[in-house]
Amino acid sequence: MSLAHAILVSLVDCPQSGYDLAKKFDGSVGFFWKATHQQIYRELTKLEELAWLIPQTIAQVGRPDKKLYSLTDLGRENLKIWIAQPCEVSPNKEELLVKIYAGHLISPKILEKEISRHQQLHQETLAIYQEIERQMHCGSQYLPETLKYTYLTLRIGIKFEIAWIEWCEEAIAAIGEKIDFN
């Protein structure tokens, strides 16, 4: 996946400024695709040159003009083509796992502390996801079509965080020699 596609997906429902997109990447989309504000603005320029986006300039008093970007028909068609294509499983790049792989080189207490810290971070993210789920009122089995797909991405996020929390518990117990893997 490219940043271009993440931006196009973010613009499907409503026009947004570069600033709005950057905020969105710091929140919802940012849970599974990271981008800096600078990367987003560079990509918006490229997408505009490809005619996949069209900006609408809005004059502001006391501030620079604001550009609201919308998908063009060409952008929407390219997005549909991309969505329909098969994709590969993304490789997992997790620094903590690389450190644990060679964990025998340092004190187990250091690793336990770092794993506990990661467990806390995953618990905090899980709480955020669960709050989003609560706000979406997802208890209903019938969600509007657009919310159904958003909810599916939220569900994998929740399951991912739960798996990490459980693994952290297992790893801490194993490092402390409290469990046997047999």
Short mmCIF file of C-alpha atoms in Angstrom, two decimals:
data_model
loop_
_atom_site.label_atom_id
_atom_site.label_comp_id
_atom_site.label_asym_id
_atom_site.label_seq_id
_atom_site.Cartn_x
_atom_site.Cartn_y
_atom_site.Cartn_z
CA MET A 1 0.00 0.00 0.00
CA SER A 2 1.16 3.48 -0.69
CA LEU A 3 0.51 6.68 1.18
CA ALA A 4 -1.40 7.85 -1.89
CA HIS A 5 -4.01 5.13 -1.37
CA ALA A 6 -4.31 5.88 2.34
CA ILE A 7 -4.96 9.53 1.46
CA LEU A 8 -7.54 8.62 -1.19
CA VAL A 9 -9.34 6.36 1.29
CA SER A 10 -9.36 9.22 3.82
CA LEU A 11 -11.01 11.52 1.28
CA VAL A 12 -13.77 9.12 0.16
CA ASP A 13 -16.44 10.53 2.46
CA CYS A 14 -15.68 14.24 2.49
CA PRO A 15 -13.22 16.88 1.28
CA GLN A 16 -10.43 17.71 3.70
CA SER A 17 -7.51 20.06 3.97
CA GLY A 18 -3.94 18.84 4.30
CA TYR A 19 -4.11 19.82 7.97
CA ASP A 20 -7.32 17.80 8.46
CA LEU A 21 -5.72 14.79 6.76
CA ALA A 22 -2.65 15.06 8.97
CA LYS A 23 -4.88 15.11 12.06
CA LYS A 24 -6.75 12.09 10.73
CA PHE A 25 -3.45 10.28 10.27
CA ASP A 26 -2.60 11.11 13.86
CA GLY A 27 -5.87 9.42 14.83
CA SER A 28 -8.02 6.85 13.05
CA VAL A 29 -6.01 6.06 9.91
CA GLY A 30 -2.82 6.50 11.90
CA PHE A 31 -3.64 3.42 13.93
CA PHE A 32 -2.62 1.30 10.95
CA TRP A 33 -0.76 3.64 8.59
CA LYS A 34 1.79 6.21 9.75
CA ALA A 35 2.74 9.36 7.81
CA THR A 36 4.28 12.67 8.75
CA HIS A 37 2.57 15.94 7.91
CA GLN A 38 5.35 16.68 5.41
CA GLN A 39 4.81 13.33 3.64
CA ILE A 40 1.07 13.99 3.41
CA TYR A 41 1.51 17.44 1.86
CA ARG A 42 4.05 16.09 -0.67
CA GLU A 43 1.67 13.29 -1.63
CA LEU A 44 -1.27 15.69 -2.00
CA THR A 45 0.76 17.64 -4.57
CA LYS A 46 1.52 14.45 -6.52
CA LEU A 47 -2.11 13.32 -6.44
CA GLU A 48 -3.24 16.71 -7.67
CA GLU A 49 -0.74 16.48 -10.56
CA LEU A 50 -2.16 13.04 -11.44
CA ALA A 51 -5.66 14.59 -11.42
CA TRP A 52 -6.77 12.12 -8.74
CA LEU A 53 -7.58 15.01 -6.41
CA ILE A 54 -8.91 18.48 -7.01
CA PRO A 55 -8.40 21.28 -4.52
CA GLN A 56 -10.93 23.96 -3.72
CA THR A 57 -9.28 27.11 -2.40
CA ILE A 58 -11.10 28.78 0.46
CA ALA A 59 -10.13 32.32 1.42
CA GLN A 60 -9.61 32.90 5.14
CA VAL A 61 -9.36 36.19 6.98
CA GLY A 62 -6.07 36.67 8.78
CA ARG A 63 -4.74 33.29 7.66
CA PRO A 64 -3.40 31.77 4.45
CA ASP A 65 -5.99 30.38 2.05
CA LYS A 66 -7.09 26.83 2.79
CA LYS A 67 -7.22 24.04 0.21
CA LEU A 68 -9.90 21.40 0.56
CA TYR A 69 -9.07 18.29 -1.43
CA SER A 70 -11.71 16.07 -3.02
CA LEU A 71 -11.46 12.88 -5.03
CA THR A 72 -11.93 13.26 -8.76
CA ASP A 73 -13.71 10.59 -10.77
CA LEU A 74 -10.27 9.44 -11.96
CA GLY A 75 -9.04 9.24 -8.36
CA ARG A 76 -12.11 7.28 -7.28
CA GLU A 77 -11.68 4.83 -10.20
CA ASN A 78 -7.99 4.30 -9.38
CA LEU A 79 -8.92 3.73 -5.75
CA LYS A 80 -11.53 1.13 -6.74
CA ILE A 81 -8.97 -0.66 -8.93
CA TRP A 82 -6.45 -0.67 -6.08
CA ILE A 83 -9.02 -1.98 -3.54
CA ALA A 84 -9.96 -4.84 -5.88
CA GLN A 85 -6.34 -5.99 -6.31
CA PRO A 86 -4.91 -8.75 -4.10
CA CYS A 87 -2.40 -7.59 -1.51
CA GLU A 88 0.47 -9.23 0.31
CA VAL A 89 0.71 -9.71 4.05
CA SER A 90 2.75 -6.82 5.43
CA PRO A 91 5.99 -7.82 7.13
CA ASN A 92 6.07 -7.35 10.87
CA LYS A 93 8.78 -4.90 11.90
CA GLU A 94 8.82 -4.97 15.67
CA GLU A 95 11.93 -3.74 17.47
CA LEU A 96 10.95 -5.37 20.76
CA LEU A 97 10.89 -8.81 19.15
CA VAL A 98 14.38 -8.33 17.72
CA LYS A 99 15.64 -7.38 21.18
CA ILE A 100 13.98 -10.39 22.80
CA TYR A 101 15.46 -12.68 20.16
CA ALA A 102 18.86 -11.92 21.70
CA GLY A 103 17.49 -11.31 25.19
CA HIS A 104 19.79 -13.87 26.76
CA LEU A 105 22.57 -11.26 26.50
CA ILE A 106 21.14 -9.00 29.21
CA SER A 107 19.47 -9.23 32.59
CA PRO A 108 15.98 -10.76 32.48
CA LYS A 109 14.77 -7.93 34.73
CA ILE A 110 15.55 -5.38 31.99
CA LEU A 111 13.51 -7.34 29.45
CA GLU A 112 10.66 -7.88 31.91
CA LYS A 113 10.52 -4.13 32.53
CA GLU A 114 10.45 -3.34 28.80
CA ILE A 115 7.82 -5.98 28.08
CA SER A 116 5.71 -4.62 30.95
CA ARG A 117 6.02 -1.15 29.44
CA HIS A 118 4.86 -2.47 26.06
CA GLN A 119 2.00 -4.29 27.73
CA GLN A 120 0.87 -1.01 29.30
CA LEU A 121 1.09 0.78 25.92
CA HIS A 122 -1.01 -1.95 24.29
CA GLN A 123 -3.54 -1.75 27.14
CA GLU A 124 -3.82 2.02 26.57
CA THR A 125 -4.35 1.52 22.84
CA LEU A 126 -6.92 -1.19 23.53
CA ALA A 127 -8.80 1.21 25.81
CA ILE A 128 -8.85 3.80 23.00
CA TYR A 129 -10.19 1.23 20.53
CA GLN A 130 -12.81 0.02 22.96
CA GLU A 131 -13.95 3.60 23.55
CA ILE A 132 -14.23 4.12 19.78
CA GLU A 133 -16.25 0.92 19.58
CA ARG A 134 -18.53 2.13 22.38
CA GLN A 135 -19.03 5.49 20.62
CA MET A 136 -19.87 3.72 17.36
CA HIS A 137 -22.72 1.89 19.13
CA CYS A 138 -21.53 -1.33 17.57
CA GLY A 139 -23.70 -3.50 19.77
CA SER A 140 -26.26 -3.49 17.01
CA GLN A 141 -25.90 -6.31 14.54
CA TYR A 142 -27.04 -4.01 11.75
CA LEU A 143 -24.54 -1.30 10.93
CA PRO A 144 -24.81 1.10 8.00
CA GLU A 145 -22.76 -0.11 5.05
CA THR A 146 -20.01 2.50 5.48
CA LEU A 147 -19.70 1.83 9.23
CA LYS A 148 -19.50 -1.94 8.73
CA TYR A 149 -16.11 -1.67 7.02
CA THR A 150 -14.78 0.86 9.51
CA TYR A 151 -15.90 -1.45 12.29
CA LEU A 152 -14.07 -4.41 10.74
CA THR A 153 -10.78 -2.49 10.85
CA LEU A 154 -11.51 -1.54 14.46
CA ARG A 155 -12.17 -5.20 15.37
CA ILE A 156 -8.80 -6.36 14.04
CA GLY A 157 -7.17 -3.56 16.00
CA ILE A 158 -8.88 -4.74 19.18
CA LYS A 159 -7.89 -8.36 18.56
CA PHE A 160 -4.31 -7.29 17.78
CA GLU A 161 -4.00 -5.38 21.06
CA ILE A 162 -5.52 -8.25 23.08
CA ALA A 163 -3.06 -10.69 21.49
CA TRP A 164 -0.12 -8.42 22.36
CA ILE A 165 -1.30 -8.03 25.97
CA GLU A 166 -1.65 -11.81 26.34
CA TRP A 167 1.76 -12.40 24.74
CA CYS A 168 3.37 -9.87 27.10
CA GLU A 169 1.92 -11.77 30.08
CA GLU A 170 3.27 -15.03 28.67
CA ALA A 171 6.70 -13.55 27.93
CA ILE A 172 7.04 -12.01 31.40
CA ALA A 173 6.10 -15.34 32.98
CA ALA A 174 8.54 -17.24 30.75
CA ILE A 175 11.42 -14.85 31.44
CA GLY A 176 10.70 -15.15 35.15
CA GLU A 177 10.79 -18.96 34.70
CA LYS A 178 7.20 -19.22 35.93
CA ILE A 179 5.97 -21.27 32.99
CA ASP A 180 7.15 -24.17 30.92
CA PHE A 181 6.43 -24.20 27.17
CA ASN A 182 5.98 -27.98 27.10
#
